[in-house]
Structures are given as C-alpha cells and as structure tokens.
C-alpha cells in the first residue's frame, strides 16, 4: 500500500504573503501603481500575482482582510474589563495603533477600491469596542456627554484616521502615545489625566 503524499502549502502561502506585503508598500508609495510594479517589488513574475489574486480589486481585498483580522485581534486583546474608562480607551488606541499604522494605505484606498460598506466591516469590532468604552466613561463622568457614544466613537475614528493620513505624508510620526493622549482629550479627559494615563500604560507595555 502506498503512503499518501503530503501536500505542502507553505511556499504558496509565503508567496501570497510576500505579494501582499509588496502591495502594502507600493500602494502606500503610489496608489496608482500597477500589478507589474507590485510583482517586481515582491520579486515574482506578474503571472504569479494572478495565481493568487485575480486583479487589483482582489489584491486590495486581501489587504483589507488582513487589516480586518488585525483590528479584530486588537479589539479582543483590549476586551479585558477596566474600572477606568479612560484607561480602557488609552489601552485600546495604543494596542490598535500599530495595526492601523501598518495598514494606513487602506485609508487612501477606501473610497477608490473598498467602498463604505467594506470599510465598515473592517472597522466594526473597533467601533463596537470604542462605543462601549465611551458609554462606560460617560456613566463614570470621565467623558463629556454632549454627544452619544455612537456618534462620539465615529468622531474619534475620523480624527484618528486623519492622523494616519498625516503620518502617511511624512509630516507627523507617532508610535501611538500622542494619538492615545489626544483621543482621550477629545473624549473629554483633562490634559493632565490623559497624559499621565497614557504614560503609565506606555511605560508598562
């Protein structure tokens, strides 16, 4: 009796990941770059790109899927209950920021390639998590109550996405602490408390 042949899929997976990484870099550099540019950056033939992706739309969707998983993992990692909503919000931004920074190319591609519905799907876990934190903070008197949690969450999201766009233009860089601090201040936390909260979290991670 012959032994069944094991199918090895890792090289295939590694090539796909290399193409996505090249796409992330090249589309960040030039949103109008071609698949040939991406193939060259990935060190593969153009036809190899088509083995994994049917075209530009599928390639961008691959990046969106990776980003969605990163957002989901970051949201789950910060799901641990916290007595202090300011700490919870700061921890969330600090945890999510590296993934957001990595996939900030999608901010520029959102309107052109993804559409509002897909963007909403990618950000859904983060939106739910932040709205919950804001509701808790409003009940605690930590955040201002002028705007309900849902709209306030979307306002903070727009603010943080604008920071990502600024970082992409090389006019501002941050590894998370400044973004977390200003997010707290925008939510209604005092400057002093926001700064001390983020500093405490950032120095212990």
Coordinates of C-alpha atoms in Angstrom, one line a residue:
X1 CA 0.0 0.0 0.0
X2 CA 1.4 3.4 -1.0
X3 CA 1.8 6.2 1.5
X4 CA -0.4 9.2 0.8
X5 CA 1.6 12.2 -0.4
X6 CA 1.5 15.2 1.9
X7 CA 0.6 18.4 0.2
X8 CA 2.8 21.3 1.3
X9 CA 1.1 24.6 1.1
X10 CA 3.6 26.8 2.9
X11 CA 5.5 28.1 -0.1
X12 CA 2.2 29.1 -1.7
X13 CA 1.2 30.9 1.5
X14 CA 4.6 32.6 1.8
X15 CA 4.4 33.8 -1.8
X16 CA 0.9 35.3 -1.2
X17 CA 2.1 37.0 1.9
X18 CA 5.1 38.4 0.1
X19 CA 2.9 39.8 -2.7
X20 CA 0.6 41.4 -0.1
X21 CA 3.5 42.9 1.7
X22 CA 4.8 44.4 -1.5
X23 CA 1.3 45.7 -2.4
X24 CA 1.1 47.4 1.0
X25 CA 4.4 49.1 0.4
X26 CA 3.9 50.0 -3.2
X27 CA 0.3 51.2 -2.9
X28 CA 1.4 53.3 0.0
X29 CA 4.0 54.9 -2.1
X30 CA 1.8 55.3 -5.2
X31 CA -1.9 54.3 -5.0
X32 CA -2.0 54.1 -8.8
X33 CA 0.9 51.6 -9.1
X34 CA 0.4 48.6 -11.4
X35 CA 0.3 44.9 -10.7
X36 CA 3.6 44.7 -12.6
X37 CA 5.1 47.2 -10.1
X38 CA 3.9 45.1 -7.2
X39 CA 5.2 41.9 -8.8
X40 CA 8.6 43.4 -9.3
X41 CA 8.7 44.6 -5.7
X42 CA 7.7 41.2 -4.5
X43 CA 10.3 39.5 -6.6
X44 CA 7.9 37.4 -8.6
X45 CA 6.6 37.3 -12.2
X46 CA 3.4 39.2 -12.9
X47 CA 1.6 35.9 -13.8
X48 CA 2.4 34.7 -10.2
X49 CA 0.4 37.6 -8.8
X50 CA -2.5 36.4 -10.9
X51 CA -2.2 32.9 -9.4
X52 CA -3.1 34.4 -6.0
X53 CA -5.2 37.4 -7.0
X54 CA -7.5 37.9 -10.0
X55 CA -6.6 41.6 -10.2
X56 CA -6.2 44.8 -8.3
X57 CA -9.5 44.6 -6.5
X58 CA -8.7 41.1 -5.2
X59 CA -5.3 42.3 -4.1
X60 CA -6.7 45.3 -2.2
X61 CA -9.4 43.0 -0.7
X62 CA -6.5 40.7 0.6
X63 CA -5.0 43.7 2.4
X64 CA -8.5 44.6 3.8
X65 CA -8.9 41.0 5.1
X66 CA -5.6 41.2 6.8
X67 CA -6.4 44.5 8.3
X68 CA -9.8 43.3 9.5
X69 CA -8.1 40.4 11.3
X70 CA -5.6 42.8 12.9
X71 CA -8.5 45.0 14.1
X72 CA -10.4 42.1 15.4
X73 CA -7.4 40.8 17.4
X74 CA -6.6 44.2 18.8
X75 CA -10.2 44.7 19.8
X76 CA -10.3 41.3 21.5
X77 CA -7.0 42.0 23.3
X78 CA -8.5 45.1 24.9
X79 CA -11.7 43.4 25.9
X80 CA -10.5 42.9 29.5
X81 CA -12.8 44.9 31.8
X82 CA -11.3 48.0 33.3
X83 CA -12.7 50.1 36.1
X84 CA -11.5 53.2 34.5
X85 CA -12.8 54.0 31.0
X86 CA -10.0 56.5 30.3
X87 CA -7.5 53.7 30.9
X88 CA -9.6 51.4 28.6
X89 CA -9.7 53.9 25.8
X90 CA -6.0 54.7 26.0
X91 CA -5.1 51.0 26.1
X92 CA -7.4 50.4 23.0
X93 CA -5.7 53.1 21.0
X94 CA -2.2 52.0 22.0
X95 CA -3.0 48.4 21.1
X96 CA -4.7 49.2 17.8
X97 CA -2.3 51.9 16.6
X98 CA 0.5 49.6 15.3
X99 CA -2.0 47.7 13.1
X100 CA -3.7 50.9 12.0
X101 CA -0.3 52.4 11.1
X102 CA 0.7 49.2 9.2
X103 CA -2.5 49.2 7.1
X104 CA -2.9 53.0 6.8
X105 CA -2.6 52.6 3.0
X106 CA -6.2 51.5 3.1
X107 CA -7.2 55.0 4.3
X108 CA -6.3 56.3 0.8
X109 CA -7.7 53.3 -1.0
X110 CA -11.0 53.2 0.9
X111 CA -13.1 55.4 -1.4
X112 CA -11.5 54.2 -4.6
X113 CA -11.2 50.5 -4.0
X114 CA -13.1 49.3 -1.0
X115 CA -16.3 51.3 -0.5
X116 CA -18.1 52.4 2.6
X117 CA -19.7 49.0 3.3
X118 CA -16.4 47.1 3.3
X119 CA -14.7 49.8 5.4
X120 CA -17.5 49.5 7.9
X121 CA -17.0 45.7 8.1
X122 CA -13.2 46.1 8.7
X123 CA -13.8 48.6 11.5
X124 CA -16.8 47.0 13.0
X125 CA -15.0 45.4 16.0
X126 CA -13.2 48.6 16.8
X127 CA -16.4 50.7 16.5
X128 CA -18.2 48.4 18.9
X129 CA -15.4 48.3 21.4
X130 CA -14.9 52.1 21.5
X131 CA -18.7 52.8 21.7
X132 CA -18.8 50.5 24.7
X133 CA -15.8 52.2 26.4
X134 CA -17.3 55.6 25.7
X135 CA -20.7 54.6 27.2
X136 CA -18.9 53.4 30.3
X137 CA -16.9 56.6 30.6
X138 CA -19.9 58.8 30.2
X139 CA -21.6 56.9 33.0
X140 CA -18.5 57.4 35.1
X141 CA -18.4 61.1 34.3
X142 CA -14.9 60.6 32.7
X143 CA -16.0 61.6 29.2
X144 CA -18.2 64.5 28.1
X145 CA -21.9 63.7 27.4
X146 CA -22.6 66.3 24.8
X147 CA -22.6 63.6 22.1
X148 CA -23.9 60.0 22.5
X149 CA -21.4 57.1 22.5
X150 CA -22.1 56.0 18.9
X151 CA -21.5 59.4 17.2
X152 CA -18.7 60.2 19.5
X153 CA -17.0 56.9 18.6
X154 CA -17.3 57.8 14.9
X155 CA -15.9 61.3 15.5
X156 CA -12.8 59.8 17.3
X157 CA -12.4 57.3 14.5
X158 CA -12.4 60.1 11.9
X159 CA -9.9 62.0 14.0
X160 CA -7.5 59.0 14.3
X161 CA -7.8 58.2 10.6
X162 CA -6.9 61.8 9.8
X163 CA -3.8 61.4 11.9
X164 CA -2.9 58.3 10.0
X165 CA -3.2 60.2 6.7
X166 CA -0.9 62.9 8.1
X167 CA 1.6 60.2 9.2
X168 CA 1.5 58.8 5.6
X169 CA 2.5 62.2 4.2
X170 CA 5.6 62.2 6.5
X171 CA 4.6 65.4 8.2
X172 CA 4.0 63.8 11.6
X173 CA 5.1 60.5 13.1
X174 CA 3.9 58.8 16.3
X175 CA 4.0 55.3 17.7
X176 CA 0.7 55.6 19.5
X177 CA 1.1 57.6 22.7
X178 CA 0.3 61.0 21.2
X179 CA -2.7 59.6 19.3
X180 CA -4.0 58.0 22.5
X181 CA -3.5 61.1 24.6
X182 CA -5.3 63.4 22.1
X183 CA -8.1 60.8 21.7
X184 CA -8.7 61.0 25.5
X185 CA -8.6 64.8 25.4
X186 CA -11.1 64.8 22.5
X187 CA -13.4 62.5 24.5
X188 CA -13.4 64.9 27.4
X189 CA -10.5 63.9 29.7
X190 CA -8.3 66.6 31.1
X191 CA -4.8 67.2 29.6
X192 CA -3.1 66.2 32.8
X193 CA -5.0 63.0 33.3
X194 CA -4.8 62.0 29.7
X195 CA -1.0 62.5 29.7
X196 CA -0.5 60.5 32.9
X197 CA -2.8 57.7 31.9
X198 CA -1.0 57.1 28.6
X199 CA 2.4 57.5 30.1
X200 CA 1.6 54.9 32.7
X201 CA 0.3 52.4 30.1
X202 CA 3.1 53.0 27.6
X203 CA 5.9 52.5 30.1
X204 CA 4.4 49.2 31.3
X205 CA 4.0 47.6 27.9

